[in-house]
C-alpha positions as semicolon CSV with decimal commas, in nm:
position;residue;x (nm);y (nm);z (nm)
1;M;-0,012;-0,036;0,010
2;R;0,291;0,272;0,049
3;F;0,481;0,215;-0,248
4;F;0,129;0,276;-0,453
5;A;0,071;0,660;-0,218
6;A;0,463;0,675;-0,302
7;L;0,407;0,623;-0,655
8;V;0,093;0,858;-0,694
9;V;0,316;1,124;-0,491
10;F;0,576;1,072;-0,772
11;G;0,305;1,068;-1,047
12;F;0,204;1,419;-0,946
13;H;0,567;1,605;-0,913
14;L;0,605;1,448;-1,282
15;S;0,275;1,635;-1,382
16;L;0,456;1,966;-1,214
17;N;0,722;1,874;-1,480
18;R;0,416;1,860;-1,756
19;L;0,573;1,531;-1,829
20;F;0,878;1,721;-1,988
21;T;0,687;1,785;-2,331
22;A;0,480;2,060;-2,404
23;D;0,218;1,845;-2,584
24;T;-0,082;1,945;-2,363
25;D;-0,314;1,671;-2,539
26;V;-0,102;1,471;-2,358
27;S;-0,008;1,652;-2,040
28;S;-0,246;1,872;-1,946
29;P;-0,473;1,504;-1,894
30;F;-0,195;1,394;-1,678
31;A;-0,132;1,729;-1,484
32;A;-0,523;1,751;-1,462
33;I;-0,584;1,392;-1,322
34;L;-0,265;1,402;-1,046
35;R;-0,351;1,726;-0,909
36;N;-0,408;1,614;-0,597
37;G;-0,214;1,312;-0,573
38;G;0,114;1,486;-0,394
39;W;-0,164;1,609;-0,107
40;F;-0,332;1,207;-0,095
41;G;-0,036;1,054;-0,072
42;V;0,061;1,236;0,166
43;S;-0,247;1,209;0,398
44;F;-0,242;0,837;0,317
45;F;0,106;0,800;0,490
46;F;0,014;1,002;0,826
47;V;-0,312;0,764;0,834
48;L;-0,161;0,474;0,781
49;S;0,189;0,613;0,979
50;G;-0,007;0,649;1,314
51;F;-0,272;0,324;1,226
52;V;0,027;0,021;1,204
53;L;0,302;0,218;1,460
54;T;-0,064;0,157;1,691
55;W;-0,138;-0,231;1,550
56;S;0,224;-0,350;1,637
57;V;0,267;-0,139;1,941
58;R;0,488;-0,294;2,229
59;P;0,328;-0,375;2,588
60;D;0,642;-0,294;2,713
61;D;0,824;-0,082;2,524
62;S;0,987;0,235;2,671
63;A;0,927;0,611;2,543
64;K;1,327;0,661;2,499
65;D;1,314;0,302;2,254
66;F;1,026;0,377;2,061
67;V;1,185;0,728;1,954
68;A;1,525;0,584;1,919
69;R;1,379;0,321;1,659
70;R;1,220;0,577;1,464
71;L;1,485;0,786;1,432
72;V;1,721;0,541;1,322
73;K;1,461;0,480;1,036
74;I;1,423;0,782;0,908
75;F;1,738;0,994;0,956
76;P;1,999;0,842;0,799
77;N;1,770;0,887;0,478
78;H;1,702;1,187;0,562
79;L;2,062;1,330;0,577
80;V;2,178;1,111;0,237
81;T;1,943;1,250;0,051
82;F;1,954;1,581;0,235
83;A;2,342;1,581;0,179
84;I;2,266;1,476;-0,248
85;A;2,010;1,740;-0,266
86;F;2,217;2,009;-0,138
87;A;2,516;1,911;-0,368
88;L;2,317;1,891;-0,673
89;F;2,131;2,261;-0,589
90;G;2,273;2,428;-0,374
91;L;2,004;2,639;-0,115
92;A;1,770;2,654;-0,396
93;G;1,611;2,977;-0,256
94;A;1,602;2,879;0,120
95;T;1,866;3,071;0,343
96;A;2,111;2,873;0,579
97;F;1,882;2,887;0,862
98;E;1,614;2,725;0,643
99;A;1,840;2,465;0,512
100;L;1,958;2,424;0,944
101;G;1,570;2,348;1,041
102;N;1,572;2,070;0,697
103;L;1,883;1,909;0,840
104;T;1,750;1,904;1,231
105;L;1,406;1,812;1,054
106;L;1,218;2,158;1,202
107;H;1,172;2,313;0,903
108;A;0,797;2,224;0,860
109;W;0,736;2,471;1,133
110;I;0,782;2,758;0,951
111;P;0,527;2,850;0,764
112;R;0,736;2,995;0,457
113;D;0,745;2,773;0,143
114;T;1,163;2,808;0,134
115;S;1,138;2,671;0,451
116;F;0,932;2,353;0,444
117;F;0,972;2,284;0,108
118;S;1,338;2,359;0,091
119;I;1,658;2,149;-0,002
120;N;1,483;1,816;-0,048
121;H;1,091;1,895;-0,126
122;P;0,976;1,600;0,020
123;S;1,119;1,598;0,355
124;W;0,879;1,847;0,497
125;S;0,679;1,511;0,586
126;L;0,936;1,356;0,797
127;S;0,944;1,691;1,028
128;A;0,607;1,622;1,069
129;E;0,672;1,233;1,152
130;L;0,931;1,381;1,400
131;F;0,675;1,561;1,532
132;F;0,461;1,196;1,520
133;Y;0,708;1,000;1,696
134;A;0,771;1,245;2,017
135;M;0,372;1,257;2,019
136;F;0,332;0,821;2,001
137;P;0,392;0,768;2,366
138;L;0,143;1,018;2,518
139;L;-0,127;0,954;2,238
140;W;-0,130;0,627;2,304
141;M;-0,142;0,641;2,668
142;G;-0,480;0,841;2,594
143;V;-0,625;0,632;2,308
144;R;-0,572;0,307;2,488
145;R;-0,765;0,427;2,777
146;I;-1,093;0,550;2,569
147;P;-1,386;0,208;2,609
148;A;-1,468;0,063;2,367
149;R;-1,785;0,190;2,243
150;L;-1,633;0,551;2,280
151;L;-1,377;0,441;2,004
152;W;-1,582;0,552;1,672
153;P;-1,703;0,901;1,844
154;V;-1,413;0,987;1,919
155;A;-1,266;0,907;1,597
156;V;-1,562;1,096;1,429
157;L;-1,480;1,375;1,603
158;V;-1,109;1,392;1,457
159;M;-1,281;1,373;1,168
160;L;-1,536;1,666;1,223
161;T;-1,179;1,871;1,309
162;I;-1,018;1,800;0,983
163;L;-1,268;1,909;0,780
164;A;-1,305;2,207;0,906
165;L;-0,921;2,276;0,940
166;P;-0,965;2,453;0,587
167;T;-1,275;2,688;0,758
168;I;-1,027;2,747;1,056
169;A;-0,784;2,828;0,816
170;A;-0,924;3,074;0,559
171;L;-0,964;3,328;0,883
172;L;-0,575;3,321;0,930
173;P;-0,476;3,643;0,703
174;A;-0,355;3,587;0,371
175;G;-0,037;3,712;0,401
176;E;0,250;3,582;0,107
177;V;0,145;3,402;-0,185
178;F;0,285;3,082;-0,404
179;G;0,460;3,253;-0,663
180;A;0,626;3,224;-0,937
181;N;0,879;2,897;-0,824
182;H;0,536;2,731;-0,837
183;K;0,341;2,800;-1,146
184;N;0,297;2,473;-1,246
185;S;0,187;2,418;-0,912
186;P;-0,212;2,396;-0,798
187;L;-0,094;2,607;-0,491
188;Y;0,017;2,906;-0,736
189;Q;-0,139;3,232;-0,628
190;H;-0,282;3,092;-0,268
191;S;-0,175;3,222;0,062
192;M;0,156;3,058;0,182
193;T;0,028;3,051;0,551
194;Q;-0,324;2,935;0,518
195;V;-0,225;2,578;0,287
196;W;0,087;2,594;0,546
197;F;-0,158;2,576;0,835
198;V;-0,387;2,268;0,631
199;Y;-0,129;2,085;0,484
200;A;0,251;2,094;0,674
201;F;0,182;2,236;1,013
202;P;0,280;1,912;1,206
203;L;0,027;2,063;1,504
204;T;-0,310;2,011;1,263
205;R;-0,087;1,702;1,056
206;L;-0,116;1,522;1,402
207;L;-0,526;1,423;1,358
208;D;-0,423;1,233;1,087
209;F;-0,206;1,000;1,300
210;A;-0,347;1,028;1,567
211;L;-0,726;0,933;1,337
212;G;-0,519;0,647;1,214
213;M;-0,410;0,549;1,575
214;L;-0,798;0,521;1,646
215;M;-0,895;0,316;1,358
216;A;-0,650;0,065;1,424
217;T;-0,800;0,039;1,794
218;I;-1,102;0,022;1,665
219;V;-1,016;-0,330;1,483
220;R;-0,828;-0,451;1,759
221;N;-1,185;-0,415;1,982
222;G;-1,391;-0,577;1,708
223;R;-1,541;-0,280;1,657
224;W;-1,483;-0,321;1,306
225;P;-1,793;-0,284;1,067
226;R;-1,665;-0,519;0,829
227;L;-1,639;-0,305;0,551
228;H;-1,500;-0,486;0,213
229;P;-1,163;-0,378;0,135
230;A;-1,320;-0,318;-0,295
231;Y;-1,604;-0,085;-0,150
232;A;-1,347;0,082;0,072
233;F;-1,121;0,204;-0,237
234;A;-1,430;0,236;-0,428
235;L;-1,503;0,531;-0,154
236;V;-1,148;0,675;-0,207
237;A;-1,162;0,694;-0,548
238;V;-1,507;0,840;-0,562
239;A;-1,395;1,107;-0,271
240;Y;-1,071;1,152;-0,508
241;A;-1,252;1,249;-0,839
242;V;-1,462;1,512;-0,581
243;S;-1,156;1,645;-0,471
244;L;-1,084;1,761;-0,779
245;A;-1,384;2,011;-0,810
246;L;-1,345;2,141;-0,479
247;P;-1,169;2,437;-0,348
248;L;-0,810;2,421;-0,285
249;P;-0,826;2,388;0,102
250;Y;-1,039;2,128;0,038
251;Q;-0,821;1,926;-0,143
252;L;-0,513;1,908;0,082
253;N;-0,658;1,645;0,253
254;A;-1,054;1,694;0,394
255;A;-1,169;1,548;0,072
256;F;-1,044;1,227;0,135
257;I;-0,924;1,163;0,484
258;I;-1,259;1,033;0,564
259;P;-1,185;0,709;0,286
260;I;-0,867;0,663;0,315
261;A;-0,945;0,668;0,722
262;L;-1,185;0,360;0,570
263;L;-0,984;0,154;0,339
264;I;-0,673;0,123;0,587
265;P;-0,824;-0,104;0,831
266;A;-1,097;-0,221;0,607
267;I;-0,761;-0,424;0,428
268;A;-0,589;-0,524;0,733
269;A;-0,940;-0,618;0,897
270;H;-1,017;-0,820;0,577
271;E;-0,613;-0,992;0,622
272;S;-0,683;-1,060;0,981
273;R;-0,966;-1,299;0,958
274;G;-0,848;-1,460;0,662
275;G;-0,970;-1,315;0,364
276;G;-0,580;-1,312;0,190
277;R;-0,336;-1,087;0,077
278;G;-0,365;-1,051;-0,308
279;L;-0,179;-0,836;-0,534
280;L;-0,054;-0,676;-0,171
281;G;0,083;-0,959;-0,029
282;H;0,278;-1,090;-0,329
283;P;0,629;-1,064;-0,223
284;R;0,729;-0,843;-0,557
285;M;0,479;-0,593;-0,386
286;I;0,602;-0,638;-0,032
287;F;0,962;-0,560;-0,169
288;L;0,839;-0,239;-0,336
289;G;0,652;-0,162;0,047
290;E;0,973;-0,202;0,190
291;I;1,170;0,060;-0,050
292;S;0,874;0,286;-0,044
293;F;1,020;0,507;0,216
294;A;1,368;0,563;-0,005
295;F;1,149;0,567;-0,333
296;Y;0,961;0,885;-0,176
297;M;1,260;1,078;-0,049
298;V;1,497;1,027;-0,390
299;H;1,244;1,043;-0,677
300;D;1,175;1,436;-0,665
301;I;1,640;1,497;-0,635
302;F;1,555;1,300;-1,005
303;L;1,279;1,517;-1,108
304;T;1,404;1,835;-1,042
305;G;1,784;1,733;-1,139
306;V;1,632;1,610;-1,495
307;G;1,412;1,940;-1,515
308;T;1,721;2,149;-1,408
309;A;1,949;1,942;-1,749
310;L;1,639;2,052;-1,955
311;A;1,642;2,393;-1,836
312;G;1,300;2,500;-1,995
313;R;1,320;2,287;-2,292
314;T;1,088;2,052;-2,356
315;L;1,067;1,723;-2,581
316;P;0,829;1,577;-2,804
317;A;0,548;1,373;-2,616
318;G;0,697;1,019;-2,672
319;A;1,017;1,133;-2,606
320;G;0,890;1,300;-2,227
321;I;0,670;1,003;-2,151
322;A;0,967;0,809;-2,193
323;L;1,189;1,009;-2,020
324;G;0,927;1,024;-1,746
325;I;0,928;0,616;-1,690
326;G;1,315;0,652;-1,722
327;V;1,291;0,896;-1,424
328;L;1,089;0,617;-1,195
329;I;1,267;0,360;-1,294
330;A;1,607;0,501;-1,242
331;S;1,409;0,625;-0,870
332;C;1,336;0,224;-0,803
333;A;1,672;0,159;-0,876
334;A;1,802;0,417;-0,666
335;A;1,574;0,345;-0,374
336;W;1,704;-0,023;-0,392
337;A;2,035;0,134;-0,357
338;L;1,944;0,359;-0,054
339;Y;1,793;0,087;0,125
340;A;1,983;-0,166;0,117
341;V;2,312;0,029;0,180
342;V;2,200;0,262;0,450
343;E;1,810;0,206;0,565
344;R;1,827;-0,210;0,608
345;P;2,188;-0,217;0,790
346;L;2,105;0,052;0,999
347;T;1,736;-0,070;1,183
348;R;1,923;-0,443;1,170
349;W;2,195;-0,353;1,378
350;W;1,972;-0,146;1,577
351;S;1,802;-0,398;1,655
352;R;2,083;-0,662;1,710
353;R;2,206;-0,377;1,958
354;N;1,923;-0,372;2,197
355;R;1,844;-0,758;2,128
356;T;2,028;-0,863;2,425
357;T;1,883;-0,625;2,665
358;A;1,513;-0,643;2,542
359;V;1,249;-0,784;2,761
360;P;1,065;-1,074;2,575
361;T;0,746;-0,946;2,384
362;D;0,407;-1,130;2,275
363;T;0,473;-1,148;1,880
364;T;0,156;-1,335;1,835
365;P;-0,042;-1,187;1,541
366;V;-0,314;-0,976;1,583
367;K;-0,649;-1,129;1,578
368;I;-0,977;-0,947;1,560
369;T;-1,194;-1,075;1,851
370;E;-1,581;-0,996;1,923
371;P;-1,716;-0,683;1,966
372;S;-1,666;-0,542;2,331
373;H;-1,933;-0,499;2,603
374;V;-1,715;-0,208;2,780
């Protein structure tokens, strides 16, 4: 699932380059369809992150060990891709202070595009994720104490709050707008502060992560209504199509957050009940899921590099499409290398380092229980 979401983000960033072709009959429909792909993919990642971490939570895990484990997971890939992007493109409009914020994954807290979209653009979401990880032990203390009968009401309340964020954002001063550097982006000429508040501000995006936590807890407590994944996916597709016609603040997250929050537990519950994994369980798909984080971190460097090399020139439609496919293949190859050389060895080293002192945990797979009477 992670790889498909990352692939949608890739398609969105590729669409900003109009597939490197001047043929609008090809590039315009592609850009129109994938206009909300970036926002959709990030929302999916955030909800999935909360869901997976809650689904696999260790009863005896300490907050310190949990946060350290997550840092080992995300920081090495970030440091490598930061160094590559900086070496290739320099500050690219960011200040040295903003670059330092990016390096330390604090840049999403600053409501300027030169900060939260600085250096390696997708890294802003890691800034939000780092905040989620820091908050997870505290959030988990609260979520696990919610009576089973109140899990759905609390989840609905979180959903309604997310739906209200665009209206709240409209009350903020418009301030600066996204300018010429974003001319091909749906963000062009929209308020930077208002977009940041809905899309990049870690505190508001924590709601997505918390919603994922709640949905995992609902499934674990036997409160899931057995929604078939096919119906959940249909809801996602309809919501995405509708989002294309909504005002931008609603496109950034609110339009599809509820279907996303239903799709992930629908698949998890279906598999847990013995429904089978199908395509998602194929070894190649599992492998793509494993390299999806690295793919997410490297793909925009390739796209930006190719766009810079073309220096505004465009290609015939066939050559532009072929180049886009080539960038996708190259990004997957680089992602595999980053995963094999950096991410996997370091996470395994950390696991071995702590294995000798770790308290044995219950590794029994989670099973769906009957509805609780609590």
